[in-house]
Amino acid sequence: MICTLDVGHKNDENDMRKRGNELKKFINLPENCEKEMILGLVKANPTYLRKLDCGNVIVRAEKKRDKVALITGGGSGHEPAHAGYIGKGMLDCAVPGAVFSSPTPDQIYEGIKAIATPAGVLMIIKNYSGDIMNFEMAQDMAEMDGIKVAKVITDDDVAVQNSTWTIGRRGVAGTVFVHKIAGAKAETGASLEEVQRAAQEAIDNVRTMGVAIAPCIVPAAGIPGFEIAEDELEMGIGIHGEPGVSKQKMKPVDEIVDELLSHILEDMDYYGSEVAVMVNSAGATPQMELLIAYNHIADVLAEKGIKIYRAYVGEYMTSLEMQGMSISLLKLNDERKALLDSVADTPAFKEFGR
Amino acid sequence: MICTLDVGHKNDENDMRKRGNELKKFINLPENCEKEMILGLVKANPTYLRKLDCGNVIVRAEKKRDKVALITGGGSGHEPAHAGYIGKGMLDCAVPGAVFSSPTPDQIYEGIKAIATPAGVLMIIKNYSGDIMNFEMAQDMAEMDGIKVAKVITDDDVAVQNSTWTIGRRGVAGTVFVHKIAGAKAETGASLEEVQRAAQEAIDNVRTMGVAIAPCIVPAAGIPGFEIAEDELEMGIGIHGEPGVSKQKMKPVDEIVDELLSHILEDMDYYGSEVAVMVNSAGATPQMELLIAYNHIADVLAEKGIKIYRAYVGEYMTSLEMQGMSISLLKLNDERKALLDSVADTPAFKEFGR
């Protein structure tokens, strides 16, 4: 198998490498990106992650315990989502598809089987039609094996009601809060119904909106996912470059933040609440810019009587090297505060517990 | 004070915002980037960080303890370095200059005074002439106050012997290992001499080399830091875009990794050793590409009889939105393994302890 691949590599070398070179990416053959990325991820985190022999399915390395098991997935290209969140207090399995493509039902089914416990399995699905279809097919297959499976669907993006690949709102970076909340709840030994309820309440209380100023290039496609002029931004963009609410002239980040927040705050009443804030990089946005944005977010929320309980600023659900960011606000209650605060130990999300 | 700034902002608005827009960055006024970034960082991490009233000096929020205190600093634009590493088991103070510029002696002196304990203060300085001069001036001022101060200078970059701003090798991403090792040693209650020795031994045992495929733009400058053709890479680049060993045609990442590793492995004998590996993003490189690179690094080191004890893949010492990466190898002994493994709790680096 390794020999065959090596020979293939050498035969196609000149042609394929040229494609890689034209892309100016740190890759080898474009069609091997997902496979090599997953191997790298597992090799870098052997105490956390294990790859199933049957394909691109990543599960917790440690012995499974009798608790509700959590599975999620979606296209690759959103790293550290989703496999970076596998570990204590978060996920048990992540199933990555090709870049920006849904994982297959077979993959998901293998993942469910690998992590299933008598307590059951909760599927956390971002609201994309292909993802939902494939997760539901896997659920049917697993239920025929007698595995108890439930699901929640995240749809936190307030930018658009329907989109390129979605009926209803898209599931975006707020999904990471759902991983944390549901994972922490499962860790307490709660029942499948209780974990599902906590996850659904997190979904009901999180809103996100994003903006981009430059696209990314899917390696296998070799061209930018969308076009944008040198002096323009795309307000309300999705995590695969799906169009948002408007193309606009570039403006200071404080004004961009004001617009993102106004959509989020119009959509749900946060007044007087405590919130967790996530400022998520689309991939290529420097931390300096995320922090400048956060500085203004903190001021605006303070003015509006919304108390920030916790802030998360960094790369949580990216879109390869897209230049952009999203803001997520999770409205908190005592349960969600405790679940956010509880211990998480994963490659990409660590929480000591408070 | 705030009013004055606001008026200034409005007066210069059209002119300055145009500059921000042309840059396609999520910023407000270019000259306010550092200030707003630091405010955002401290607001996002109130349990970890506190900004001194006297200027851009960031210290640990928690009450100081009688242990050796660690201070570092350098230009802004390398986030999460350096203030992201302030907290338990790592740093006590970080002093950020303007983007890619040394902090001033006054700033550093204020930082030293704020964190000084009877056990003394260790300065961790990256080898740039301006940084060293300013830290040493601050040291002189602090010693006149009776504060015990020692220093170490990191110079892990094997690419070039001297550079634009350096006599001798540059201090780059391997410095983060020195923060971890020295911080963990200080946490044990070791003396200043002992912490300095552990830090120096980490420096003696770490080597780094980097590569870039696209430059970054310093907001105040408004133009890319270096030029590079559409089909070229710069091998051996510094963290401010200083030239490296050669401009080359783009090639597959496995070959890029081979070249970086060959320079590192020629410089020090790692054979038969255990190492910690850091694959550090220059800022805009997606995690997918870092992981693809790591996949090959792991294979190459295994072939060469070098055992990977721990891997760190992500953004550790960036250069704004530069597209690039560096590889660092830290040779380990029992002491460094234990110090790497010990608890660290900072905004950007968390280690549960093993």
PDB file of C-alpha atoms in Angstrom, chain A residues 9 13 17 20-22 24-28 32-34 36-37 39-41 43-45 47-48 76-77 79-80 99 211-214 219 228-233 250-256 283-296 298-299 311 313 315 318 320-321 323-325 343-346 350-352 354, chain B residues 13 17 20-22 24-28 32-37 39-41 43-45 47-48 76-77 79-80 99 211-214 219 228-233 250-256 283-296 298-299 311 313 315 318 320-321 323-325 343-346 350-352 354:
ATOM      1  CA  HIS A   9       3.566  10.053  -6.199  1.00  0.00           C
ATOM      2  CA  GLU A  13       5.211  14.279  -9.605  1.00  0.00           C
ATOM      3  CA  ARG A  17       3.593  19.367  -7.851  1.00  0.00           C
ATOM      4  CA  GLY A  20       0.739  22.540  -5.484  1.00  0.00           C
ATOM      5  CA  ASN A  21       3.336  25.166  -6.345  1.00  0.00           C
ATOM      6  CA  GLU A  22       0.883  27.384  -8.143  1.00  0.00           C
ATOM      7  CA  LYS A  24       1.629  28.531  -2.835  1.00  0.00           C
ATOM      8  CA  LYS A  25       0.604  26.213  -0.071  1.00  0.00           C
ATOM      9  CA  PHE A  26       2.646  24.006   2.232  1.00  0.00           C
ATOM     10  CA  ILE A  27       1.257  20.788   0.765  1.00  0.00           C
ATOM     11  CA  ASN A  28       2.340  17.814  -1.320  1.00  0.00           C
ATOM     12  CA  ASN A  32      -3.469  13.814  -0.256  1.00  0.00           C
ATOM     13  CA  CYS A  33      -4.030  16.881   1.931  1.00  0.00           C
ATOM     14  CA  GLU A  34      -6.764  15.408   4.111  1.00  0.00           C
ATOM     15  CA  GLU A  36      -1.625  13.657   5.468  1.00  0.00           C
ATOM     16  CA  MET A  37      -3.265  16.221   7.725  1.00  0.00           C
ATOM     17  CA  LEU A  39      -1.922  11.458  10.037  1.00  0.00           C
ATOM     18  CA  GLY A  40      -0.036  14.525  11.236  1.00  0.00           C
ATOM     19  CA  LEU A  41      -2.735  15.367  13.742  1.00  0.00           C
ATOM     20  CA  LYS A  43       1.030  11.665  15.329  1.00  0.00           C
ATOM     21  CA  ALA A  44       1.230  15.049  17.061  1.00  0.00           C
ATOM     22  CA  ASN A  45      -1.334  14.059  19.711  1.00  0.00           C
ATOM     23  CA  THR A  47      -2.104  10.644  24.025  1.00  0.00           C
ATOM     24  CA  TYR A  48      -5.354  12.235  22.841  1.00  0.00           C
ATOM     25  CA  SER A  76     -11.888  19.298   6.610  1.00  0.00           C
ATOM     26  CA  GLY A  77     -10.355  22.751   6.396  1.00  0.00           C
ATOM     27  CA  GLU A  79      -9.015  22.986  11.892  1.00  0.00           C
ATOM     28  CA  PRO A  80      -8.796  22.785  14.841  1.00  0.00           C
ATOM     29  CA  VAL A  99     -12.100  19.858   2.492  1.00  0.00           C
ATOM     30  CA  VAL A 211     -17.029  38.727   7.870  1.00  0.00           C
ATOM     31  CA  ALA A 212     -14.247  38.064   5.370  1.00  0.00           C
ATOM     32  CA  ILE A 213     -11.811  40.226   3.457  1.00  0.00           C
ATOM     33  CA  ALA A 214     -10.023  37.538   1.429  1.00  0.00           C
ATOM     34  CA  PRO A 219      -6.361  22.560  -2.588  1.00  0.00           C
ATOM     35  CA  ILE A 228     -13.842  40.118  -3.625  1.00  0.00           C
ATOM     36  CA  ALA A 229     -12.423  43.438  -4.747  1.00  0.00           C
ATOM     37  CA  GLU A 230      -9.277  44.928  -3.254  1.00  0.00           C
ATOM     38  CA  ASP A 231     -11.252  47.474  -1.253  1.00  0.00           C
ATOM     39  CA  GLU A 232     -14.214  45.294  -0.291  1.00  0.00           C
ATOM     40  CA  LEU A 233     -15.355  43.036   2.517  1.00  0.00           C
ATOM     41  CA  MET A 250     -13.604  48.281   3.698  1.00  0.00           C
ATOM     42  CA  LYS A 251     -14.075  50.191   6.933  1.00  0.00           C
ATOM     43  CA  PRO A 252     -12.476  50.380  10.387  1.00  0.00           C
ATOM     44  CA  VAL A 253     -12.842  47.211  12.427  1.00  0.00           C
ATOM     45  CA  ASP A 254     -14.840  49.030  15.112  1.00  0.00           C
ATOM     46  CA  GLU A 255     -17.544  49.706  12.520  1.00  0.00           C
ATOM     47  CA  ILE A 256     -17.365  46.122  11.283  1.00  0.00           C
ATOM     48  CA  GLY A 283      -7.629  31.179   9.454  1.00  0.00           C
ATOM     49  CA  ALA A 284      -5.245  33.879   8.294  1.00  0.00           C
ATOM     50  CA  THR A 285      -6.306  36.775  10.502  1.00  0.00           C
ATOM     51  CA  PRO A 286      -3.510  37.677  12.927  1.00  0.00           C
ATOM     52  CA  GLN A 287      -4.215  37.529  16.638  1.00  0.00           C
ATOM     53  CA  MET A 288      -3.459  41.253  16.819  1.00  0.00           C
ATOM     54  CA  GLU A 289      -6.530  41.986  14.700  1.00  0.00           C
ATOM     55  CA  LEU A 290      -8.760  39.607  16.654  1.00  0.00           C
ATOM     56  CA  LEU A 291      -7.700  41.325  19.862  1.00  0.00           C
ATOM     57  CA  ILE A 292      -8.323  44.799  18.429  1.00  0.00           C
ATOM     58  CA  ALA A 293     -11.813  43.590  17.514  1.00  0.00           C
ATOM     59  CA  TYR A 294     -12.310  42.123  20.983  1.00  0.00           C
ATOM     60  CA  ASN A 295     -11.297  45.402  22.578  1.00  0.00           C
ATOM     61  CA  HIS A 296     -14.247  47.093  20.896  1.00  0.00           C
ATOM     62  CA  ALA A 298     -15.918  44.398  25.213  1.00  0.00           C
ATOM     63  CA  ASP A 299     -16.671  48.126  25.217  1.00  0.00           C
ATOM     64  CA  ALA A 311     -13.844  35.362  26.274  1.00  0.00           C
ATOM     65  CA  VAL A 313     -10.137  34.797  21.071  1.00  0.00           C
ATOM     66  CA  GLU A 315      -8.668  29.967  15.892  1.00  0.00           C
ATOM     67  CA  THR A 318     -11.358  28.174  10.504  1.00  0.00           C
ATOM     68  CA  LEU A 320      -8.207  27.261   5.636  1.00  0.00           C
ATOM     69  CA  GLU A 321      -6.387  30.558   5.004  1.00  0.00           C
ATOM     70  CA  GLN A 323      -8.945  36.235   6.049  1.00  0.00           C
ATOM     71  CA  GLY A 324     -11.918  36.917   8.219  1.00  0.00           C
ATOM     72  CA  MET A 325     -13.411  36.543  11.635  1.00  0.00           C
ATOM     73  CA  VAL A 343     -12.333  20.705  32.920  1.00  0.00           C
ATOM     74  CA  ALA A 344     -11.598  20.112  29.246  1.00  0.00           C
ATOM     75  CA  ASP A 345      -8.384  18.521  28.048  1.00  0.00           C
ATOM     76  CA  THR A 346      -8.143  18.254  24.272  1.00  0.00           C
ATOM     77  CA  LYS A 350      -7.905  23.218  27.444  1.00  0.00           C
ATOM     78  CA  GLU A 351      -9.790  24.371  30.490  1.00  0.00           C
ATOM     79  CA  PHE A 352      -8.415  23.825  33.961  1.00  0.00           C
ATOM     80  CA  ARG A 354     -12.802  27.005  37.870  1.00  0.00           C
TER      81      ARG A 354
ATOM     82  CA  GLU B  13     -10.382  59.984  10.212  1.00  0.00           C
ATOM     83  CA  ARG B  17      -8.975  55.169   7.655  1.00  0.00           C
ATOM     84  CA  GLY B  20      -6.385  51.086   7.079  1.00  0.00           C
ATOM     85  CA  ASN B  21      -8.711  50.218   4.227  1.00  0.00           C
ATOM     86  CA  GLU B  22      -5.949  49.982   1.687  1.00  0.00           C
ATOM     87  CA  LYS B  24      -7.288  45.264   4.174  1.00  0.00           C
ATOM     88  CA  LYS B  25      -6.741  44.649   7.832  1.00  0.00           C
ATOM     89  CA  PHE B  26      -9.158  44.463  10.741  1.00  0.00           C
ATOM     90  CA  ILE B  27      -7.787  47.585  12.388  1.00  0.00           C
ATOM     91  CA  ASN B  28      -8.765  51.161  13.165  1.00  0.00           C
ATOM     92  CA  ASN B  32      -3.382  52.660  17.564  1.00  0.00           C
ATOM     93  CA  CYS B  33      -2.913  48.969  16.750  1.00  0.00           C
ATOM     94  CA  GLU B  34      -0.561  48.144  19.591  1.00  0.00           C
ATOM     95  CA  LYS B  35      -2.581  50.042  22.193  1.00  0.00           C
ATOM     96  CA  GLU B  36      -5.916  48.550  21.159  1.00  0.00           C
ATOM     97  CA  MET B  37      -4.423  45.075  20.885  1.00  0.00           C
ATOM     98  CA  LEU B  39      -6.305  46.534  25.798  1.00  0.00           C
ATOM     99  CA  GLY B  40      -8.151  43.726  24.026  1.00  0.00           C
ATOM    100  CA  LEU B  41      -5.727  41.120  25.324  1.00  0.00           C
ATOM    101  CA  LYS B  43      -9.868  42.557  28.694  1.00  0.00           C
ATOM    102  CA  ALA B  44     -10.078  39.046  27.224  1.00  0.00           C
ATOM    103  CA  ASN B  45      -7.917  37.560  29.990  1.00  0.00           C
ATOM    104  CA  THR B  47      -7.876  36.478  35.440  1.00  0.00           C
ATOM    105  CA  TYR B  48      -4.408  36.149  33.888  1.00  0.00           C
ATOM    106  CA  SER B  76       4.429  43.424  18.920  1.00  0.00           C
ATOM    107  CA  GLY B  77       3.127  41.411  15.988  1.00  0.00           C
ATOM    108  CA  GLU B  79       1.155  37.195  19.186  1.00  0.00           C
ATOM    109  CA  PRO B  80       0.561  35.089  21.205  1.00  0.00           C
ATOM    110  CA  VAL B  99       5.198  46.151  15.856  1.00  0.00           C
ATOM    111  CA  VAL B 211      10.466  29.473   5.676  1.00  0.00           C
ATOM    112  CA  ALA B 212       7.980  31.943   4.222  1.00  0.00           C
ATOM    113  CA  ILE B 213       5.922  32.129   1.057  1.00  0.00           C
ATOM    114  CA  ALA B 214       4.255  35.511   1.568  1.00  0.00           C
ATOM    115  CA  PRO B 219       0.283  48.535   9.825  1.00  0.00           C
ATOM    116  CA  ILE B 228       8.802  37.432  -3.154  1.00  0.00           C
ATOM    117  CA  ALA B 229       7.729  36.188  -6.576  1.00  0.00           C
ATOM    118  CA  GLU B 230       4.496  34.266  -7.126  1.00  0.00           C
ATOM    119  CA  ASP B 231       6.363  30.979  -7.511  1.00  0.00           C
ATOM    120  CA  GLU B 232       9.054  31.513  -4.870  1.00  0.00           C
ATOM    121  CA  LEU B 233       9.720  30.803  -1.237  1.00  0.00           C
ATOM    122  CA  MET B 250       8.147  26.565  -4.629  1.00  0.00           C
ATOM    123  CA  LYS B 251       8.311  22.854  -3.941  1.00  0.00           C
ATOM    124  CA  PRO B 252       6.319  20.213  -2.042  1.00  0.00           C
ATOM    125  CA  VAL B 253       6.240  20.721   1.703  1.00  0.00           C
ATOM    126  CA  ASP B 254       7.988  17.395   2.313  1.00  0.00           C
ATOM    127  CA  GLU B 255      11.029  18.765   0.471  1.00  0.00           C
ATOM    128  CA  ILE B 256      10.792  22.051   2.356  1.00  0.00           C
ATOM    129  CA  GLY B 283       0.528  33.739  11.256  1.00  0.00           C
ATOM    130  CA  ALA B 284      -1.542  32.982   8.161  1.00  0.00           C
ATOM    131  CA  THR B 285      -0.592  29.368   7.535  1.00  0.00           C
ATOM    132  CA  PRO B 286      -3.601  27.112   8.056  1.00  0.00           C
ATOM    133  CA  GLN B 287      -3.382  24.363  10.663  1.00  0.00           C
ATOM    134  CA  MET B 288      -3.947  21.831   7.868  1.00  0.00           C
ATOM    135  CA  GLU B 289      -0.595  22.776   6.329  1.00  0.00           C
ATOM    136  CA  LEU B 290       1.246  22.735   9.658  1.00  0.00           C
ATOM    137  CA  LEU B 291      -0.105  19.241  10.303  1.00  0.00           C
ATOM    138  CA  ILE B 292       0.886  18.028   6.836  1.00  0.00           C
ATOM    139  CA  ALA B 293       4.387  19.309   7.580  1.00  0.00           C
ATOM    140  CA  TYR B 294       4.377  17.630  10.988  1.00  0.00           C
ATOM    141  CA  ASN B 295       3.355  14.333   9.420  1.00  0.00           C
ATOM    142  CA  HIS B 296       6.583  14.336   7.434  1.00  0.00           C
ATOM    143  CA  ALA B 298       7.555  12.724  12.438  1.00  0.00           C
ATOM    144  CA  ASP B 299       8.517  10.248   9.725  1.00  0.00           C
ATOM    145  CA  ALA B 311       4.878  17.955  19.687  1.00  0.00           C
ATOM    146  CA  VAL B 313       1.813  22.475  16.313  1.00  0.00           C
ATOM    147  CA  GLU B 315       0.711  29.611  16.443  1.00  0.00           C
ATOM    148  CA  THR B 318       3.938  34.700  14.650  1.00  0.00           C
ATOM    149  CA  LEU B 320       1.361  39.150  11.824  1.00  0.00           C
ATOM    150  CA  GLU B 321      -0.178  37.567   8.709  1.00  0.00           C
ATOM    151  CA  GLN B 323       2.535  32.940   5.404  1.00  0.00           C
ATOM    152  CA  GLY B 324       5.255  30.688   6.637  1.00  0.00           C
ATOM    153  CA  MET B 325       6.301  28.269   9.307  1.00  0.00           C
ATOM    154  CA  VAL B 343       1.731  22.620  34.859  1.00  0.00           C
ATOM    155  CA  ALA B 344       1.423  25.825  32.856  1.00  0.00           C
ATOM    156  CA  ASP B 345      -1.692  27.935  32.880  1.00  0.00           C
ATOM    157  CA  THR B 346      -1.493  30.974  30.617  1.00  0.00           C
ATOM    158  CA  LYS B 350      -1.839  25.357  28.888  1.00  0.00           C
ATOM    159  CA  GLU B 351      -0.281  22.186  30.213  1.00  0.00           C
ATOM    160  CA  PHE B 352      -2.112  20.004  32.709  1.00  0.00           C
ATOM    161  CA  ARG B 354       1.945  14.745  33.373  1.00  0.00           C
TER     162      ARG B 354
END
